[in-house]
PDB file of C-alpha atoms in Angstrom:
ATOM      1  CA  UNK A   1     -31.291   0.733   2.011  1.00 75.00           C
ATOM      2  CA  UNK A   2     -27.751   2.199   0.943  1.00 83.00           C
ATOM      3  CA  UNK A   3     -24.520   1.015   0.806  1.00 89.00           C
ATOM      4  CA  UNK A   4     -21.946   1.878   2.924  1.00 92.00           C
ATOM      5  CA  UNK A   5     -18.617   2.058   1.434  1.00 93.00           C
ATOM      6  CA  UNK A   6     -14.848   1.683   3.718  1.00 95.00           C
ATOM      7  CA  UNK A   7     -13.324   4.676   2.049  1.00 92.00           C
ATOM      8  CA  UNK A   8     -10.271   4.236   4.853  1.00 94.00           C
ATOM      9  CA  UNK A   9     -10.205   3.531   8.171  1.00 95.00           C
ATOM     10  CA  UNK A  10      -7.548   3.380  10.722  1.00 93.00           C
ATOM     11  CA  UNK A  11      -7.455  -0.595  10.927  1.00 95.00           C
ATOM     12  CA  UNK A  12      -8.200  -1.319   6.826  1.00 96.00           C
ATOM     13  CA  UNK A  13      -8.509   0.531   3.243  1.00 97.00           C
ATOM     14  CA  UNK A  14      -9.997  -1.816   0.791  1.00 97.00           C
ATOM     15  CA  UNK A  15     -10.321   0.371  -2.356  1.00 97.00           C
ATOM     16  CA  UNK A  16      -6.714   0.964  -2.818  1.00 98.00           C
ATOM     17  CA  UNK A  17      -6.182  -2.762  -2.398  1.00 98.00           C
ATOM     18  CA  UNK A  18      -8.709  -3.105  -5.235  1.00 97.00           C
ATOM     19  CA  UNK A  19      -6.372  -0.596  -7.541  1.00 98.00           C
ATOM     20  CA  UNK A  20      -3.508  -2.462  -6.697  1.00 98.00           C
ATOM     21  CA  UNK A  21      -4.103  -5.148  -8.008  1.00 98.00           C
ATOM     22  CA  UNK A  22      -5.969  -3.770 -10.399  1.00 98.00           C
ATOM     23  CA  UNK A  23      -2.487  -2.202 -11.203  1.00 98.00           C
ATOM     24  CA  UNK A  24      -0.676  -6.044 -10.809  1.00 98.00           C
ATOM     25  CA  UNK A  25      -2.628  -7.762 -13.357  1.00 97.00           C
ATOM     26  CA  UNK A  26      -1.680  -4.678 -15.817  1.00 98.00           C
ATOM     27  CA  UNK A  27       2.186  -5.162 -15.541  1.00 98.00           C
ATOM     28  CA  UNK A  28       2.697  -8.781 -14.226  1.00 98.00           C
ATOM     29  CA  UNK A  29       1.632 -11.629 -16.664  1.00 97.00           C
ATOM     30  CA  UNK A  30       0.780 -14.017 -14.486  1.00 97.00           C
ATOM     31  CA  UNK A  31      -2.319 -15.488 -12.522  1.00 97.00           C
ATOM     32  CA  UNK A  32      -2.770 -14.156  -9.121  1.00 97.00           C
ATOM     33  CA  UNK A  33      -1.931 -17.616  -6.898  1.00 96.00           C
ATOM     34  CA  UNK A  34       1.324 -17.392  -8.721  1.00 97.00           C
ATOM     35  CA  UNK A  35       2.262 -13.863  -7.421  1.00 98.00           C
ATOM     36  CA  UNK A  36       4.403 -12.673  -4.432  1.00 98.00           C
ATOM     37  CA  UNK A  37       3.850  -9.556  -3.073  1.00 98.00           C
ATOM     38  CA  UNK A  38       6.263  -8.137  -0.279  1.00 98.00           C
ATOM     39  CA  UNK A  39       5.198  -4.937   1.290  1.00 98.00           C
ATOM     40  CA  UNK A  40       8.195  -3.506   3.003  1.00 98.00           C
ATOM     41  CA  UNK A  41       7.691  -0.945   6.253  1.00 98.00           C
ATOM     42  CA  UNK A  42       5.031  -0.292   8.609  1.00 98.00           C
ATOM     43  CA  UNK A  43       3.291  -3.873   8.261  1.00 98.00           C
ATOM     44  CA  UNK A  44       0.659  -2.976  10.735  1.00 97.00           C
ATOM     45  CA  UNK A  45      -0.683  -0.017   9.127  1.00 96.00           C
ATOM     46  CA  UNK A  46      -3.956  -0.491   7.306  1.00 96.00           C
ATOM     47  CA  UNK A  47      -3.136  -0.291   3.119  1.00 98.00           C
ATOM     48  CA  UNK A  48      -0.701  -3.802   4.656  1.00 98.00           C
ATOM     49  CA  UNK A  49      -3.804  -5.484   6.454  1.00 98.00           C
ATOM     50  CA  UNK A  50      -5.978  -4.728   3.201  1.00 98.00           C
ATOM     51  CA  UNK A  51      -2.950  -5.344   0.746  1.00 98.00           C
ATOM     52  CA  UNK A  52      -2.599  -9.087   2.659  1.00 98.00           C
ATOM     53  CA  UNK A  53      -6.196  -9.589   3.221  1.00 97.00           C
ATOM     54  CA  UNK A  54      -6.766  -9.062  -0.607  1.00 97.00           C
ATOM     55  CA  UNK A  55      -4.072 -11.263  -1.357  1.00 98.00           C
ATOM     56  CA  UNK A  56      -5.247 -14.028   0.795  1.00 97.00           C
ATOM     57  CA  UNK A  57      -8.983 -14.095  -1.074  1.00 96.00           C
ATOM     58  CA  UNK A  58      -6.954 -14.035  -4.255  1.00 97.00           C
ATOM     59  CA  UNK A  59      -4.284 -17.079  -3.762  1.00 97.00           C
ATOM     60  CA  UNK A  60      -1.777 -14.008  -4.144  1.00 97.00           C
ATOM     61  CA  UNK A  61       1.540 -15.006  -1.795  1.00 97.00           C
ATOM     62  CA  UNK A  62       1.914 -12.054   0.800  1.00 98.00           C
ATOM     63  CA  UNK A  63       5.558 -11.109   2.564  1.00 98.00           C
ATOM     64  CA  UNK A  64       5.741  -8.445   5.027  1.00 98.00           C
ATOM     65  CA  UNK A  65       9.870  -7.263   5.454  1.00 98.00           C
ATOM     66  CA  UNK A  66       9.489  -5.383   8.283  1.00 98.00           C
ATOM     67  CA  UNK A  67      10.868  -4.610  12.308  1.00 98.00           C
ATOM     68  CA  UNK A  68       9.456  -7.367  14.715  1.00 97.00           C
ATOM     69  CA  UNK A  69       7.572  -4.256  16.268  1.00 97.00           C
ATOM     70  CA  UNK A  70       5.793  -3.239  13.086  1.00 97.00           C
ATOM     71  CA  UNK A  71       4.584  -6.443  12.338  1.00 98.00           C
ATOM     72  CA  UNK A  72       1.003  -7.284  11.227  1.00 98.00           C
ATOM     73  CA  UNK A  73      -1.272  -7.957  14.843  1.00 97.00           C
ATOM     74  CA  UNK A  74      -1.982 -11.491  15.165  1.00 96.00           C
ATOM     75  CA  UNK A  75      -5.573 -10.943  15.166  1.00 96.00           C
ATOM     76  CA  UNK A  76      -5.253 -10.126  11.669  1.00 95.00           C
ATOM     77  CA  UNK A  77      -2.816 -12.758  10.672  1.00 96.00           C
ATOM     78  CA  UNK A  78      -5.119 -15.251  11.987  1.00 96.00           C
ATOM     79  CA  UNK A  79      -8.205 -13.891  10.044  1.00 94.00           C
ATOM     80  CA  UNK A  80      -6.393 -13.969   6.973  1.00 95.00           C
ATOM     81  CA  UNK A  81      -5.313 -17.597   7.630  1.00 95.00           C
ATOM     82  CA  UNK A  82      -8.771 -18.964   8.710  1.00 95.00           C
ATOM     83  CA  UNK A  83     -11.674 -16.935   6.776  1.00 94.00           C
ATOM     84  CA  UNK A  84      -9.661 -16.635   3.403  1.00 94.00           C
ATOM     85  CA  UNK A  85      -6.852 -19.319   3.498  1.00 93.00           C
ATOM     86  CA  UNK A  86      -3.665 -17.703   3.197  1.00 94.00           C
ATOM     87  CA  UNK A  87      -0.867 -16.823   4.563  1.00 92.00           C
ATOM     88  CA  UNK A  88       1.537 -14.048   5.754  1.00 95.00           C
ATOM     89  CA  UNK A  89       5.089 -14.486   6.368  1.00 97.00           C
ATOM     90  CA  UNK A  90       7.200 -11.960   8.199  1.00 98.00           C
ATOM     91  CA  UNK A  91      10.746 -11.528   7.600  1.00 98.00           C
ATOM     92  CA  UNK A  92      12.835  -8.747   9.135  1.00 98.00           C
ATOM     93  CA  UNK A  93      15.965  -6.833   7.309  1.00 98.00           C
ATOM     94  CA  UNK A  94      18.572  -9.585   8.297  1.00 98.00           C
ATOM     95  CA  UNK A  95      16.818 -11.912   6.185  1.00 98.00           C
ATOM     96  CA  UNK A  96      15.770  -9.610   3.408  1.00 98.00           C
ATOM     97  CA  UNK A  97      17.077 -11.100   0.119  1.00 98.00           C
ATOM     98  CA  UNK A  98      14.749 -14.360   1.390  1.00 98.00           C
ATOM     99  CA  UNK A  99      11.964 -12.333   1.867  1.00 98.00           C
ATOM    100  CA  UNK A 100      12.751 -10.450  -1.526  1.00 98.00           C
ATOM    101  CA  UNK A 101      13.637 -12.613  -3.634  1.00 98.00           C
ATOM    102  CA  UNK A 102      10.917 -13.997  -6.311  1.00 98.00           C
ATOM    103  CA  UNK A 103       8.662 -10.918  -5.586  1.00 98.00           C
ATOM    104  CA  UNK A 104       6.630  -9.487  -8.455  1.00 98.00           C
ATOM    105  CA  UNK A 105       5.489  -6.274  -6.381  1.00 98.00           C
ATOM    106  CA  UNK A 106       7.488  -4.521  -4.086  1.00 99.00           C
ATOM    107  CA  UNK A 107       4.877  -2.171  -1.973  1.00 99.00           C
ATOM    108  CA  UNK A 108       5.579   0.581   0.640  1.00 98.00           C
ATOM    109  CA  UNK A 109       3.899   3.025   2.280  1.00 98.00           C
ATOM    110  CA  UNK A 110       4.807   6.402   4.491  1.00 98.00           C
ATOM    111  CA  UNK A 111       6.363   5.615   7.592  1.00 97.00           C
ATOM    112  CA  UNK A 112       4.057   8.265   9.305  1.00 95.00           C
ATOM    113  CA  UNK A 113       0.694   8.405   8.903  1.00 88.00           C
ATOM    114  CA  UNK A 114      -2.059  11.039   9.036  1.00 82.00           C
ATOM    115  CA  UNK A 115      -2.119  12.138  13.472  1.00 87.00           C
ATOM    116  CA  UNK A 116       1.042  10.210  13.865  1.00 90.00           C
ATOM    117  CA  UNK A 117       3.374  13.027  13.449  1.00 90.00           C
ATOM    118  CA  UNK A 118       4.295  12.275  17.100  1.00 94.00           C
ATOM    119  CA  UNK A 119       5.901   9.625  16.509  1.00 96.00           C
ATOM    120  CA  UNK A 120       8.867  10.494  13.387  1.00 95.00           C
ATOM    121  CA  UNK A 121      11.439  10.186  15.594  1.00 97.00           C
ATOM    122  CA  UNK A 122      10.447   6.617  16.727  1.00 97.00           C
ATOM    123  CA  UNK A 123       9.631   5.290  12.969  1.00 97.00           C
ATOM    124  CA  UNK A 124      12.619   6.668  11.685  1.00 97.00           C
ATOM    125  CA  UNK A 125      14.928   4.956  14.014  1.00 97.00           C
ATOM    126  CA  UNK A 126      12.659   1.467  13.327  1.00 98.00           C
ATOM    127  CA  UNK A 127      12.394   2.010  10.012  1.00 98.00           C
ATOM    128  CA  UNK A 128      15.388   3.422   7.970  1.00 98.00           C
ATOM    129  CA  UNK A 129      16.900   0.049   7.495  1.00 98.00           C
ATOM    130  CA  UNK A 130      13.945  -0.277   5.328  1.00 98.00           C
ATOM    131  CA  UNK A 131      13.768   2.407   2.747  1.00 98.00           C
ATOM    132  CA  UNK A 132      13.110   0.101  -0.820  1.00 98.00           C
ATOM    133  CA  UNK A 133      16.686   1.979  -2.536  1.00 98.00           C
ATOM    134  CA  UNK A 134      17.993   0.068  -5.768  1.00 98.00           C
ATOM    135  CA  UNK A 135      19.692  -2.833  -3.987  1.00 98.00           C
ATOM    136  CA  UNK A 136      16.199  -3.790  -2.171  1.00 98.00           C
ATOM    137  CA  UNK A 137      14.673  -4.389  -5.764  1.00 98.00           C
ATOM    138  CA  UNK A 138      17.670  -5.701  -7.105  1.00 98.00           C
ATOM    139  CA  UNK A 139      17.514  -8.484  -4.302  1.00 98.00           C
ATOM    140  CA  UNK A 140      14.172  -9.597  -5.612  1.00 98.00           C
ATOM    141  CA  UNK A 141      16.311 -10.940  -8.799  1.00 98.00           C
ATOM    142  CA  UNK A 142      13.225 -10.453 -10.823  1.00 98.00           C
ATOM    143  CA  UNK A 143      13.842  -7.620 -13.082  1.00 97.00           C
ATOM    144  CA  UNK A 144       9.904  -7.557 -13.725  1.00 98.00           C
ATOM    145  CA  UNK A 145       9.457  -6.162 -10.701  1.00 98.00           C
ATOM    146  CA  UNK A 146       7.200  -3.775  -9.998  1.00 98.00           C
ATOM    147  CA  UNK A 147       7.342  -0.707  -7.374  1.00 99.00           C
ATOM    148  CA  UNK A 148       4.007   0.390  -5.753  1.00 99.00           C
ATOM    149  CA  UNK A 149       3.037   2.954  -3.128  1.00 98.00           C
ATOM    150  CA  UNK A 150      -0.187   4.003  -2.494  1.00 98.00           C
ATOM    151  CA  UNK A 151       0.843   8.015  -2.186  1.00 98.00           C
ATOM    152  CA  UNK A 152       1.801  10.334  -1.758  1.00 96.00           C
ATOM    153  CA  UNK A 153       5.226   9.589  -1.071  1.00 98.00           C
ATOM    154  CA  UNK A 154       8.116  11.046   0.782  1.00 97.00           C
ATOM    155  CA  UNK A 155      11.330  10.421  -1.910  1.00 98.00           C
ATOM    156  CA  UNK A 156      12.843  13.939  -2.147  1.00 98.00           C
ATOM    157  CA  UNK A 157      12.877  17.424  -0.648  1.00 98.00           C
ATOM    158  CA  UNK A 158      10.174  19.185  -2.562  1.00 97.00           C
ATOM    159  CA  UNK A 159       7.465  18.736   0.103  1.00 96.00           C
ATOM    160  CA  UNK A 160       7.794  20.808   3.621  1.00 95.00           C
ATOM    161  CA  UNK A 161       7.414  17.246   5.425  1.00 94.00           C
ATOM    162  CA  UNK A 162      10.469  16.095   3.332  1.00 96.00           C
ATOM    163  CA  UNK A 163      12.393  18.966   4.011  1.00 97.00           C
ATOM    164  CA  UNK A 164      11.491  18.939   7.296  1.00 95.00           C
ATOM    165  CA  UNK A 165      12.890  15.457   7.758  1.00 96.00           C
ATOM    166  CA  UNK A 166      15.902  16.546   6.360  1.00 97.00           C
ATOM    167  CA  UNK A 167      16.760  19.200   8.230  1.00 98.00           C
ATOM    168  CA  UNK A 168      16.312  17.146  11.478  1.00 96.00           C
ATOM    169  CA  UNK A 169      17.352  13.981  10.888  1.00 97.00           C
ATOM    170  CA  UNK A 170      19.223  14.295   7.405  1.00 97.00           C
ATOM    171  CA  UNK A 171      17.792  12.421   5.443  1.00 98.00           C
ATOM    172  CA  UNK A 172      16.854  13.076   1.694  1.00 98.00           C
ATOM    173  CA  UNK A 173      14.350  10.359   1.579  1.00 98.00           C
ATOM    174  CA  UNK A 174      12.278   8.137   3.673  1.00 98.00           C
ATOM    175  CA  UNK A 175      10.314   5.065   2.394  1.00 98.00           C
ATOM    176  CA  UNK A 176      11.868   5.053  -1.165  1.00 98.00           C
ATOM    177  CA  UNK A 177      14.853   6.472  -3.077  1.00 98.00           C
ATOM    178  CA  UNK A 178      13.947   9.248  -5.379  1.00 98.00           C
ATOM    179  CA  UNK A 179      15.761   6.420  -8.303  1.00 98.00           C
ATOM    180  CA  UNK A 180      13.237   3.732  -7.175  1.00 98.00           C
ATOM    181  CA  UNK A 181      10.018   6.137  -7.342  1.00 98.00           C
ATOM    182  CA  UNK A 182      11.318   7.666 -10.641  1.00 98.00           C
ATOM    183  CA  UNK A 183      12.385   4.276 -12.427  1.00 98.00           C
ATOM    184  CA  UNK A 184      10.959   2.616 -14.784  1.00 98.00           C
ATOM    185  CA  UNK A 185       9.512   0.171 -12.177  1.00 98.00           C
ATOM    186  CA  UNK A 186       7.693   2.162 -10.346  1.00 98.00           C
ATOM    187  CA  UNK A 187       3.849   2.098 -11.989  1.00 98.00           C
ATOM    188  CA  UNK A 188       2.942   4.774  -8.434  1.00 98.00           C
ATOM    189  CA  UNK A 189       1.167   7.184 -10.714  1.00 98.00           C
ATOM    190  CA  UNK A 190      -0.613   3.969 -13.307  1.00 98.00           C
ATOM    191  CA  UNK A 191      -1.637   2.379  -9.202  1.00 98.00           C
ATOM    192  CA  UNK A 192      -2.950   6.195  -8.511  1.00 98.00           C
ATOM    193  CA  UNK A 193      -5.199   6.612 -11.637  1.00 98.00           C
ATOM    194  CA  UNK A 194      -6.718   2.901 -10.929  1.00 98.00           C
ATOM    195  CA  UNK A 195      -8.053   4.143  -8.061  1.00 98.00           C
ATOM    196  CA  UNK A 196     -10.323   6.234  -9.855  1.00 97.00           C
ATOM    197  CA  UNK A 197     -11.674   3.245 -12.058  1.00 96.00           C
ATOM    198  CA  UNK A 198     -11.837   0.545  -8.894  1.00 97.00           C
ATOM    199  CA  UNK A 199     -13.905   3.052  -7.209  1.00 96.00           C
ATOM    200  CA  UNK A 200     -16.117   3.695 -10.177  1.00 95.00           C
ATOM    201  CA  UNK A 201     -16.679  -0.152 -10.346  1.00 95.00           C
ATOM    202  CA  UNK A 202     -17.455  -0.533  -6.555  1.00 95.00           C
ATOM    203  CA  UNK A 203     -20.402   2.122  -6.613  1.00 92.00           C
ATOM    204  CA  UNK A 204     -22.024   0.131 -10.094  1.00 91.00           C
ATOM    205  CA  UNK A 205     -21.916  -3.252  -8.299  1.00 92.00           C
ATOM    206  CA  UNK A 206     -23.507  -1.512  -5.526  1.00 92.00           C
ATOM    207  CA  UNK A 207     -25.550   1.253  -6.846  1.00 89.00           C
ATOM    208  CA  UNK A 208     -26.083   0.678 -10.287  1.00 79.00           C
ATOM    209  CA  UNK A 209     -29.444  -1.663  -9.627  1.00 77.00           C
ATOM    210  CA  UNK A 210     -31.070   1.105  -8.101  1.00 71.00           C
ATOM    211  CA  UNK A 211     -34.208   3.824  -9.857  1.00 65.00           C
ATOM    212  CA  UNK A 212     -32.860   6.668 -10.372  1.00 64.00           C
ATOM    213  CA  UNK A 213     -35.270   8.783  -9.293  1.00 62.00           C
ATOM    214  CA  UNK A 214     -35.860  12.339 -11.302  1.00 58.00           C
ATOM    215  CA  UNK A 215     -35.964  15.474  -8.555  1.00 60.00           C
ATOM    216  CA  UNK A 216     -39.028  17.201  -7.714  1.00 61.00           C
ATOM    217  CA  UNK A 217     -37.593  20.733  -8.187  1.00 57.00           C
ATOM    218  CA  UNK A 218     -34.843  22.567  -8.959  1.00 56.00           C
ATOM    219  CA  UNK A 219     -34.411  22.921  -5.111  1.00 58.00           C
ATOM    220  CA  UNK A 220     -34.077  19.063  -4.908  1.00 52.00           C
ATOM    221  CA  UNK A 221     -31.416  18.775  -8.070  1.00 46.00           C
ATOM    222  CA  UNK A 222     -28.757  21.030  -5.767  1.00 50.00           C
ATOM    223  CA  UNK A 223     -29.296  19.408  -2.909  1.00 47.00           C
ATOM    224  CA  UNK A 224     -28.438  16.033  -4.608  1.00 44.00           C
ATOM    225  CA  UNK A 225     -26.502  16.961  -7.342  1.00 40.00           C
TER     226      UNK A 225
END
């Protein structure tokens, strides 16, 4: 017997939930029932279904800002309610400072994922009203605040998908101001390098019971190595 690990899927991607809040308990001094997290975008993509599934095991309060037609499925939202106990509440940007304000982590992810490129022209026009700028973390009136995104990132021109973007629809940024990645709030590249220690963790709670067994030949030892 093995494990199997959920490296990503399309519907969930549990080990950068486990760096994130990894990451949270690094910067935010507090227990985790006591935290609010608002992710702010695509709320039905699957770092927000891990992100609020995490949360819910944790006693962590979860906010999704988002369009009503990027919202989380129900299916989910009603797992997360009756296996685990929380809750999700969905705000869109009309009522954003309620939905912002309090929050300890303000999250975001790309508004295109990987095979959607189809579909820019449709996320854009849902989701510009919900780039996290200055004034989005500002409304949280926390000034502990913390920025995350799980990366990589679309806040400036120096990628071809950025410039891209630009060129079409001109704009210099999607889900985050280049002054929101590069501040002194954003912990993006701390949340990155957890991933590496989260993931080390999962395989010695999973693995690290087992014989190591010593290869036959030299044959073997490339083969596994």
């Amino acid at each position: 017997k093995v494990p199997v690990w959920n490296g990503l899927t399309n519907l969930h991607h549990p080990t950068q939930a486990l760096a994130d809040f990894m990451t949270a308990t690094e910067y935010i001094d507090k227990p985790f029932h006591e935290m609010k997290i608002v992710f702010v975008g695509d709320a039905a993509n699957n770092v927000a279904y891990s992100l609020m599934i995490t949360a819910a095991k944790l006693g962590a309060k979860f906010v999704a800002l988002c369009p009503p037609t990027r919202r989380p499925e129900m299916d989910i939202v009603r797992m997360v309610r009756e296996a685990y106990g929380g809750t999700v509440e969905c705000y869109d940007i009309a009522s954003r400072r309620q939905a912002l304000a309090g929050a300890d982590v303000v999250y975001t992810d790309v508004w295109v994922s990987m095979g959607e490129e189809h579909l820019f022209d449709e996320r854009i026009r849902e989701l510009q009203p919900y780039q996290v700028d200055v004034s989005m973390m500002m409304d949280t009136q926390n000034e502990n605040c913390k920025f995350l995104h799980c990366l990589p990132a679309f806040h400036d021109l120096n990628t071809s998908v950025g410039r891209h973007v630009h060129e079409k629809y001109g704009l210099s940024a999607m889900e985050c101001s280049d002054e929101v990645f590069r501040s002194e709030r954003s912990v993006v590249f701390e949340q990155a390098a957890n991933r590496v220690h989260t993931i080390k963790a999962v395989m010695v709670a999973t693995v690290g019971h087992l014989e190591r067994r010593a290869p036959d030949s030299l044959d073997q030892l490339a083969i596994t190595g």
